[in-house]
PDB file of C-alpha atoms and ligand atoms in Angstrom:
ATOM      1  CA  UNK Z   3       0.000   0.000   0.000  1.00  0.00           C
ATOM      2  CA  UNK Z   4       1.058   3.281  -0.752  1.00  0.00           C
ATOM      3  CA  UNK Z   5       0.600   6.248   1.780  1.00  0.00           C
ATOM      4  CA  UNK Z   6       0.938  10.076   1.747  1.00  0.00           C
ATOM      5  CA  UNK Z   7       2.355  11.975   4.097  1.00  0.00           C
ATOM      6  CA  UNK Z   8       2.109  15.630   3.914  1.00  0.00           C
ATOM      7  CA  UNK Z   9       4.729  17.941   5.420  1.00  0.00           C
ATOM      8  CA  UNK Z  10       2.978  20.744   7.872  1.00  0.00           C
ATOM      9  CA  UNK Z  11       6.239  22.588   7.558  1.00  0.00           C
ATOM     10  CA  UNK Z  12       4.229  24.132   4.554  1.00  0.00           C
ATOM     11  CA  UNK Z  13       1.211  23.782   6.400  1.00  0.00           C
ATOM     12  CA  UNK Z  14      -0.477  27.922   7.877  1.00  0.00           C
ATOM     13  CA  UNK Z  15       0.274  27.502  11.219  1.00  0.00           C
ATOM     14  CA  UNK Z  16      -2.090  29.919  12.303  1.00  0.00           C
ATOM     15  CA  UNK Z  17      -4.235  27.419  12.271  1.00  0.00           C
ATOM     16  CA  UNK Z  18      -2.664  24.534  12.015  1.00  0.00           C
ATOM     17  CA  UNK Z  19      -5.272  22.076  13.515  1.00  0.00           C
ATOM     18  CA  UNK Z  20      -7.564  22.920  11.076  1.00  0.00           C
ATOM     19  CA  UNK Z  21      -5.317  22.428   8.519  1.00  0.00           C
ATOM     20  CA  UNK Z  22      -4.210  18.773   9.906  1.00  0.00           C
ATOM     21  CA  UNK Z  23      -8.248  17.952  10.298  1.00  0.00           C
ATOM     22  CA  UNK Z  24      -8.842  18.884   6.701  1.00  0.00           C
ATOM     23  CA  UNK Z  25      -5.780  16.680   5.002  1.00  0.00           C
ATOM     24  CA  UNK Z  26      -7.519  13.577   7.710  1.00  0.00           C
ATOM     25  CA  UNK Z  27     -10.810  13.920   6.216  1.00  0.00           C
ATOM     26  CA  UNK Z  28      -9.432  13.661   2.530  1.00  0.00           C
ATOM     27  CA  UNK Z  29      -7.496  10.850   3.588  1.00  0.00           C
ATOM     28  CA  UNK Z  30      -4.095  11.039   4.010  1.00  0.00           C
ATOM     29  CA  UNK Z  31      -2.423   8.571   6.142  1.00  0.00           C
ATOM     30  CA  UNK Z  32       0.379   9.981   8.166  1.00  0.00           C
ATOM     31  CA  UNK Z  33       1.559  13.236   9.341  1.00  0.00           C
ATOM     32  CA  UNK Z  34       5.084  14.723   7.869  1.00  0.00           C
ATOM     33  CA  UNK Z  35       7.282  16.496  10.781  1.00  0.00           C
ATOM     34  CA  UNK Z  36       9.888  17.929  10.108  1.00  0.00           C
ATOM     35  CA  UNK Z  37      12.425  19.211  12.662  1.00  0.00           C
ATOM     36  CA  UNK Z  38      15.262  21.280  11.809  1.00  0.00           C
ATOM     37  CA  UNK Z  39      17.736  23.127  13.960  1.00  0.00           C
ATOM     38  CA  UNK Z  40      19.589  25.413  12.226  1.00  0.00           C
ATOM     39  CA  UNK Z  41      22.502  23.545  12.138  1.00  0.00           C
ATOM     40  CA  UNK Z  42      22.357  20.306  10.330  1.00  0.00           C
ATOM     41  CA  UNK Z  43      20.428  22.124   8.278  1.00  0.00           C
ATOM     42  CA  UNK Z  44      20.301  25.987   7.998  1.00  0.00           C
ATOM     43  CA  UNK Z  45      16.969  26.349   8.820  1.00  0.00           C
ATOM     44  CA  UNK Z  46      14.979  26.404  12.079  1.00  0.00           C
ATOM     45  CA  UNK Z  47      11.437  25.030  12.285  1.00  0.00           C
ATOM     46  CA  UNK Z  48       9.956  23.594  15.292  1.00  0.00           C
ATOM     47  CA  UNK Z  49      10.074  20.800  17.840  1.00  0.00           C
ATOM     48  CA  UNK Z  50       8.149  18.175  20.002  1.00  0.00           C
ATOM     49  CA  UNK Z  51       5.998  21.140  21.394  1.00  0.00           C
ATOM     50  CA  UNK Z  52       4.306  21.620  18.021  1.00  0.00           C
ATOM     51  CA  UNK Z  53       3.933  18.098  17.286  1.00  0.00           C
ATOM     52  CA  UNK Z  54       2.391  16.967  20.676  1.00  0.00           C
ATOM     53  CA  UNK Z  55       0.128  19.827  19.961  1.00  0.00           C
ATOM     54  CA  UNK Z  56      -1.474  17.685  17.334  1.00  0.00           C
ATOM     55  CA  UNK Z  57      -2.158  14.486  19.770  1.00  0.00           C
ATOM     56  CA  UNK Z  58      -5.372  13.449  19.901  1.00  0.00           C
ATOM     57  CA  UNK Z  59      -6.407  15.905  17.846  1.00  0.00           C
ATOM     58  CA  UNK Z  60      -6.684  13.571  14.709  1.00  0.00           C
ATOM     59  CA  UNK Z  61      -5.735  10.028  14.714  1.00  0.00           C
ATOM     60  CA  UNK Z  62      -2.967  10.303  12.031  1.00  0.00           C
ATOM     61  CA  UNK Z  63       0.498   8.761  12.930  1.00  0.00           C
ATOM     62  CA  UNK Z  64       3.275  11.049  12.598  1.00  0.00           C
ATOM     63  CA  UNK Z  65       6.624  10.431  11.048  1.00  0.00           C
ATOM     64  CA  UNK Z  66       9.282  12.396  12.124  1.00  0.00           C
ATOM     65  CA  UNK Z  67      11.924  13.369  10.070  1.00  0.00           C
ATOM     66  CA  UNK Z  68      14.725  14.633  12.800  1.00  0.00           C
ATOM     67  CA  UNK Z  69      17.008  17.290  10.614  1.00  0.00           C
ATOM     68  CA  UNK Z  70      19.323  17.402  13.961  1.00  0.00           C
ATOM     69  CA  UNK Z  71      22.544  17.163  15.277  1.00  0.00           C
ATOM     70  CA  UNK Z  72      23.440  14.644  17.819  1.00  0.00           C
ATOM     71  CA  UNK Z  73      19.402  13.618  17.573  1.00  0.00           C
ATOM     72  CA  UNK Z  74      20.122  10.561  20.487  1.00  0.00           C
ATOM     73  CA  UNK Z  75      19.507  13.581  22.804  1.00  0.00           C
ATOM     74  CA  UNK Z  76      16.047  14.913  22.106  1.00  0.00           C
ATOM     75  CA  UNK Z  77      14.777  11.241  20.237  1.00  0.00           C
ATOM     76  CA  UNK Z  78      12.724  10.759  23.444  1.00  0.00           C
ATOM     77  CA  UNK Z  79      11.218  14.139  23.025  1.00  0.00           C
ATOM     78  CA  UNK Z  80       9.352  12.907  20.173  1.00  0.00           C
ATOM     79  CA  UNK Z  81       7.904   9.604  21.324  1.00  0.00           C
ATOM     80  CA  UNK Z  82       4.072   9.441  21.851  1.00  0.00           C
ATOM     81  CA  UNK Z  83       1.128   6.945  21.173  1.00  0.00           C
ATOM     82  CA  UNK Z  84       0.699   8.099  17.815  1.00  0.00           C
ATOM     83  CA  UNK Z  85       4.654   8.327  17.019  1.00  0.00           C
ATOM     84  CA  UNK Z  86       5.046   5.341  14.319  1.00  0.00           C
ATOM     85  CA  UNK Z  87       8.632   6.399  12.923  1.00  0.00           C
ATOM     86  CA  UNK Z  88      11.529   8.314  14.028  1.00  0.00           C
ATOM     87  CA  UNK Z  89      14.438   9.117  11.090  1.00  0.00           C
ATOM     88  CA  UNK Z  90      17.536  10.251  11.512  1.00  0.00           C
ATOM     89  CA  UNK Z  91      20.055  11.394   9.019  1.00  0.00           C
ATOM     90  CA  UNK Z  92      22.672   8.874   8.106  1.00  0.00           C
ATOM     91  CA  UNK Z  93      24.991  12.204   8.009  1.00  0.00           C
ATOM     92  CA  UNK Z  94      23.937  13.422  11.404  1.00  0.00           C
ATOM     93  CA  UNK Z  95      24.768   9.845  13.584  1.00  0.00           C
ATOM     94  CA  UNK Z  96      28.487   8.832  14.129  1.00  0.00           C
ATOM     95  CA  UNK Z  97      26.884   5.602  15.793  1.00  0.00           C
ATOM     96  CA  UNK Z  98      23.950   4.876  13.660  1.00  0.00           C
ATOM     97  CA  UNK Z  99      23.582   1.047  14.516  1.00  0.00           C
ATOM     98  CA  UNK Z 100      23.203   2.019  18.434  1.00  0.00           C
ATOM     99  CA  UNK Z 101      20.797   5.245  17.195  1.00  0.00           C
ATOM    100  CA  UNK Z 102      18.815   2.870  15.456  1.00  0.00           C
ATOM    101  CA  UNK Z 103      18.484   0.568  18.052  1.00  0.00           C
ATOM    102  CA  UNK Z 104      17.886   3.586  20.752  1.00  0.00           C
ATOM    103  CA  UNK Z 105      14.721   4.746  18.556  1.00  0.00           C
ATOM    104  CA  UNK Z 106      13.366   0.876  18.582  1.00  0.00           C
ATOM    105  CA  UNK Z 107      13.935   0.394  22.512  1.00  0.00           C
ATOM    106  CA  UNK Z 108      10.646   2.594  23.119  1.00  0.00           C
ATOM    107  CA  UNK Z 109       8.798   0.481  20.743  1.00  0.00           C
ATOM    108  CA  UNK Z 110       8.813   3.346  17.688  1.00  0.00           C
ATOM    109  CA  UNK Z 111       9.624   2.256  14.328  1.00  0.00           C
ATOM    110  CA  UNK Z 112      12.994   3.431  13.340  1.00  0.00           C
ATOM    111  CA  UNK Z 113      14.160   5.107  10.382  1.00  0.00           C
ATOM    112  CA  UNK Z 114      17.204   6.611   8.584  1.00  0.00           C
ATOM    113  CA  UNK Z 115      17.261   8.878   5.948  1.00  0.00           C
ATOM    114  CA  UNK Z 116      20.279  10.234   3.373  1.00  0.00           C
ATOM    115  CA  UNK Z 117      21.116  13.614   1.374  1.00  0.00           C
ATOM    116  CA  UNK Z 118      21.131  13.641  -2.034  1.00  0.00           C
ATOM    117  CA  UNK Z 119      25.045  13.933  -2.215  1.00  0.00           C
ATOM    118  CA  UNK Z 120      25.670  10.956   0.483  1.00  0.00           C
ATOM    119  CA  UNK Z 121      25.455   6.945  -1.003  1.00  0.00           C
ATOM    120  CA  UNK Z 122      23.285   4.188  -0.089  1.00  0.00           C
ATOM    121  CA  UNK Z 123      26.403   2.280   0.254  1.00  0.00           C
ATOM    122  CA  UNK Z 124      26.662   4.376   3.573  1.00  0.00           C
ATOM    123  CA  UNK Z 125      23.927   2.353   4.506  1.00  0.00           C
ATOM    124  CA  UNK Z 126      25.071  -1.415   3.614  1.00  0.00           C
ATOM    125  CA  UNK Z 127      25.416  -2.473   7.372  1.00  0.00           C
ATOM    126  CA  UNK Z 128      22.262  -0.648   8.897  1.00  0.00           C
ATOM    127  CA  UNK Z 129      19.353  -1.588   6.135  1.00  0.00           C
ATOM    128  CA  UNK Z 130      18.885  -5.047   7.742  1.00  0.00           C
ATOM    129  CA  UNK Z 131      18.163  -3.383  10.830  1.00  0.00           C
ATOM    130  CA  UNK Z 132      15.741  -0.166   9.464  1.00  0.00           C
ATOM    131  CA  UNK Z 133      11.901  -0.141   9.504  1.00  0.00           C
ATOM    132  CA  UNK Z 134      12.502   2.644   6.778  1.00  0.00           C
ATOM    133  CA  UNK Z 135      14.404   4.409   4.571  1.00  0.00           C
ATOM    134  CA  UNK Z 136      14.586   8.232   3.737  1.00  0.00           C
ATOM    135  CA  UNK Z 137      15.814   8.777   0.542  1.00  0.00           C
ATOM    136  CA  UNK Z 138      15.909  12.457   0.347  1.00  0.00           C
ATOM    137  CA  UNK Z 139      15.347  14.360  -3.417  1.00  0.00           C
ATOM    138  CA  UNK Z 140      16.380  17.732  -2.330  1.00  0.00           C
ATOM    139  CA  UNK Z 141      18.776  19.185   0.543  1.00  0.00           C
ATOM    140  CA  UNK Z 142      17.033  19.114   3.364  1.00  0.00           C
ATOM    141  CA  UNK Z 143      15.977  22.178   5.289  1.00  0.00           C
ATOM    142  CA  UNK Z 144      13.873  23.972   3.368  1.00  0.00           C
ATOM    143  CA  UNK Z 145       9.860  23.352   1.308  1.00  0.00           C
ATOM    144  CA  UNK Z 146       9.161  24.298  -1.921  1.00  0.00           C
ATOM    145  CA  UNK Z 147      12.550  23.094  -3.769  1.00  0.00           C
ATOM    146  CA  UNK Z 148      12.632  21.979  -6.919  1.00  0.00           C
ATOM    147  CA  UNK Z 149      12.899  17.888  -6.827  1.00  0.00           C
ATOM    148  CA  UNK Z 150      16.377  16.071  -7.507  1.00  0.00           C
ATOM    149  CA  UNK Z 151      15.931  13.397 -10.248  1.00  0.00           C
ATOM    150  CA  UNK Z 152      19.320  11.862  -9.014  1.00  0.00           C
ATOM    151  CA  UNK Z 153      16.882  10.116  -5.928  1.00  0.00           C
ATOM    152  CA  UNK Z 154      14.942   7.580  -8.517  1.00  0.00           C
ATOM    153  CA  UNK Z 155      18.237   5.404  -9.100  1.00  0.00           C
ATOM    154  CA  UNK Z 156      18.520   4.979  -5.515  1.00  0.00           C
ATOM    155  CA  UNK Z 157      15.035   3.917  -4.416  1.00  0.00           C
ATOM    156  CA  UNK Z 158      15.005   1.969  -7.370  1.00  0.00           C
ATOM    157  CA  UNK Z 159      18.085  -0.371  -5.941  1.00  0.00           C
ATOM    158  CA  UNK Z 160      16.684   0.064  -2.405  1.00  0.00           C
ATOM    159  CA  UNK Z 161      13.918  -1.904  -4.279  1.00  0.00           C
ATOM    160  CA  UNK Z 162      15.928  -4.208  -5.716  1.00  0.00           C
ATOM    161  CA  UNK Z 163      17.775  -4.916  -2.790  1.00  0.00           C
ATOM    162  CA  UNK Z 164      15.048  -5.532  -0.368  1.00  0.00           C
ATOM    163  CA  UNK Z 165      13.342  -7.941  -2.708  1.00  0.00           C
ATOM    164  CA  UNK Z 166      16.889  -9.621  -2.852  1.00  0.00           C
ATOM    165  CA  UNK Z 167      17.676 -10.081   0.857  1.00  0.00           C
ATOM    166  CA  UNK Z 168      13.588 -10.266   1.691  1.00  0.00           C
ATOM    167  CA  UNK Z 169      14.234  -7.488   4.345  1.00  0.00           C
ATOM    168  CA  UNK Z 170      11.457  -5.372   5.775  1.00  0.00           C
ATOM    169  CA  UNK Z 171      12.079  -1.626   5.032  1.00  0.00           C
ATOM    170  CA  UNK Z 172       9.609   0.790   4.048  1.00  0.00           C
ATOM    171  CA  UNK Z 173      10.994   3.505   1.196  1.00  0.00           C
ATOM    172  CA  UNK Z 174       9.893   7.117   1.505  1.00  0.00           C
ATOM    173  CA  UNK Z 175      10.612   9.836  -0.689  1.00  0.00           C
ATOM    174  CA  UNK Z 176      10.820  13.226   0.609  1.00  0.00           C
ATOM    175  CA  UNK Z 177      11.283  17.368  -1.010  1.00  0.00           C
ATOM    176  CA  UNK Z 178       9.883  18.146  -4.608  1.00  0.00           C
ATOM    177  CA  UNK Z 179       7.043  15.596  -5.460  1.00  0.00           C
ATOM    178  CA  UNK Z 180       3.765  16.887  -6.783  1.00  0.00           C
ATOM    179  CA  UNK Z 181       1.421  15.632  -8.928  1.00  0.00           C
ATOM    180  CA  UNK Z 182       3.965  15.347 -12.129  1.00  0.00           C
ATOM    181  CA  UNK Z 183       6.265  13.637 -10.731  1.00  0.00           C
ATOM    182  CA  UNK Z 184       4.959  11.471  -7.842  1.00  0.00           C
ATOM    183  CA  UNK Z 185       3.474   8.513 -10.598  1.00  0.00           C
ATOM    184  CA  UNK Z 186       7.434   8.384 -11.386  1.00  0.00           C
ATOM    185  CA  UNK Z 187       8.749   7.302  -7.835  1.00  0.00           C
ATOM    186  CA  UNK Z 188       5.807   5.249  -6.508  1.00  0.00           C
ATOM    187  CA  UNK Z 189       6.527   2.953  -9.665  1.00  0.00           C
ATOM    188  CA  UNK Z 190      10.064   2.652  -8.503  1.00  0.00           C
ATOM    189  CA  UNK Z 191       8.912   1.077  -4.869  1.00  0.00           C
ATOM    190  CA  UNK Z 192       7.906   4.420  -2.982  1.00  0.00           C
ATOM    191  CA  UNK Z 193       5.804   3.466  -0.609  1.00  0.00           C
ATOM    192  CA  UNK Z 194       5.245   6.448   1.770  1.00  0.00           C
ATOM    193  CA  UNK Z 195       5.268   9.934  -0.287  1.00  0.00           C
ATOM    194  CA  UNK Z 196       6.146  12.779   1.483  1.00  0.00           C
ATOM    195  CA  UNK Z 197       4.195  16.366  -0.350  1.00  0.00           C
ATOM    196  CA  UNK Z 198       4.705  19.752   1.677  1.00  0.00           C
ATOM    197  CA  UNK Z 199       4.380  22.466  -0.328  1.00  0.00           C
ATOM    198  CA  UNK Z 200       2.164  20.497  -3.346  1.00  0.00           C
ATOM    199  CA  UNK Z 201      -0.306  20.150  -0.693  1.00  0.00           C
ATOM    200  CA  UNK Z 202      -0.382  23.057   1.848  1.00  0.00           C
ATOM    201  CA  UNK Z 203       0.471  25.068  -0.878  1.00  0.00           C
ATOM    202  CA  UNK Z 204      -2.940  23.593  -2.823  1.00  0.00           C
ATOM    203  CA  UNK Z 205      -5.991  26.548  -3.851  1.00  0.00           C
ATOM    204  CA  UNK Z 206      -7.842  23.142  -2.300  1.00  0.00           C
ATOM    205  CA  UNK Z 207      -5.869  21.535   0.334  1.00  0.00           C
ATOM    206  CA  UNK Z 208      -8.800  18.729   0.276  1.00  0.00           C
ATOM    207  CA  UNK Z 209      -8.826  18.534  -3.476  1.00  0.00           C
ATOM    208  CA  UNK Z 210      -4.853  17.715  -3.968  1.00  0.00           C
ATOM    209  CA  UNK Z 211      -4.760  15.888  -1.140  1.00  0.00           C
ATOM    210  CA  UNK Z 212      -7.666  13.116  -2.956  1.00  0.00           C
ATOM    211  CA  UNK Z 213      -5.681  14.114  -6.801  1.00  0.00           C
ATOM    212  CA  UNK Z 214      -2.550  12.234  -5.038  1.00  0.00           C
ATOM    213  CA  UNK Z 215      -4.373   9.091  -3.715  1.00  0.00           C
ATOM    214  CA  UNK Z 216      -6.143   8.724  -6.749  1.00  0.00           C
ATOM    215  CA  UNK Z 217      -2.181   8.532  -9.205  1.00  0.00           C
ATOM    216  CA  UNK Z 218      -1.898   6.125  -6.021  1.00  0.00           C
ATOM    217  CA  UNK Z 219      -4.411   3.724  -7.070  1.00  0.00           C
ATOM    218  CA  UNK Z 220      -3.650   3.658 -10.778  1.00  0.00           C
TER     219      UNK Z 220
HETATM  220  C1  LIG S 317      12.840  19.342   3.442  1.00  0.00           C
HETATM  221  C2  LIG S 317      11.818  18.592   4.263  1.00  0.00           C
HETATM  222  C3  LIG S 317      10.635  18.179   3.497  1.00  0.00           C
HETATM  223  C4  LIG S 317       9.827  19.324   2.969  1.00  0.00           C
HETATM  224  C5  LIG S 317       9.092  18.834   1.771  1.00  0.00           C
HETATM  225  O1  LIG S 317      13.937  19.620   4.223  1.00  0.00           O
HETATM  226  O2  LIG S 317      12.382  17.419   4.810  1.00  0.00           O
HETATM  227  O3  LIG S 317       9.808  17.284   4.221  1.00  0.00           O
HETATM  228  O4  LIG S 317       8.902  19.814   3.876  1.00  0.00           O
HETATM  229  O5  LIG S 317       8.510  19.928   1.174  1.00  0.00           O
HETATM  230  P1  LIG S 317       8.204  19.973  -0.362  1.00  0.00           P
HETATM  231  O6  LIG S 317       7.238  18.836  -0.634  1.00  0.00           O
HETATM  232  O7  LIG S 317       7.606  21.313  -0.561  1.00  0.00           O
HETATM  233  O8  LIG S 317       9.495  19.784  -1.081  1.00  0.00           O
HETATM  234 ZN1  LIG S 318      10.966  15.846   5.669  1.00  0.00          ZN
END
């Protein structure tokens, strides 16, 4: 099954509840969080605060995408009942294996997630071990960039090589997919899309959000 996960780092955060209630109802399945820190990345967003905000207030599991340094120290931060991944960046963890394992030990699914410079061979010793896989398809830290065709090659072979070893990893796809492009990568074993700024961005927030799931089903 394929599932979409919009970003509410495009989301209006005036009123951002709303917002999260009307992408439910159209039937997205999980919600996109994106924390940045201004120094992995050179952008600043928001934290556990904002996201905890959200509990209870729609069912939707969250997947955090943790844009951090030295994320070990605030992974805790983000755990909750509805919490279904954590990801960390490959380029942000000197001891991935024991980050990986840290995320699992509170009973979250645990994810990693690379640049579009940095290659999946980084990852050789740690996919056995992932519930998911990031592969990121533009530099991470800010919405609305234009999408880096470089990322197809590598979910494709994340594909190829799960199928090969039978291992259990989900692949998600995160920055630049809309409804052009987003056919494209599902095709190529995407299974959870990420879509900020194609779907907070929307006239019809509702409307895009039922456009993707229907490329979904075809
Ligand atoms: C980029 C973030 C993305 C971003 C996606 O650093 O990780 O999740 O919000 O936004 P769009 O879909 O607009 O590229
Ligand atoms: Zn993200």
């Amino acid at each position: 099954m394929i599932r979409l996960a919009p970003s509410i780092l495009s989301a209006d955060f005036s009123c951002l509840g709303e917002q999260v209630g009307i992408i439910e109802k159209a039937g997205a399945h999980v919600i996109h969080i994106d924390v940045m820190d201004g120094h992995f990345v050179p952008n600043i967003s928001y934290g556990a605060t904002v996201m905890k905000s959200l509990c209870g207030k729609t069912k939707l599991p969250f997947d955090v995408h943790l844009m951090i340094e030295n994320p070990d120290r605030y992974i805790a931060d983000f755990v909750t009942d509805q919490t279904e991944f954590i990801v960390v960046h490959q380029e942000a963890c000197p001891h991935l294996h024991r980050t990986i394992q840290y995320i699992k030990s509170f009973g979250v699914k645990a994810g990693v997630a690379i640049n579009p410079g940095t290659s999946l061979s980084t990852l050789d010793f740690i996919l056995e071990e992932v519930d998911l896989v990031l592969v990121m398809s533009v530099n991470p830290g800010f919405g609305g960039q234009k999408y880096i065709p470089s990322a197809l090659a590598k979910v494709e072979a994340l594909k190829q090589i799960k199928e090969l070893h039978s291992l259990n990893y989900e692949i998600e796809i995160d920055g630049g997919i809309n409804l052009e492009n987003v056919k494209t990568v599902t095709d190529a074993g995407v299974e959870l899309v990420v879509a900020g700024s194609s779907v907070f961005g929307a006239e019809d927030i509702d409307a895009r959000v039922k456009e993707f799931l229907k490329i979904f089903e075809q």
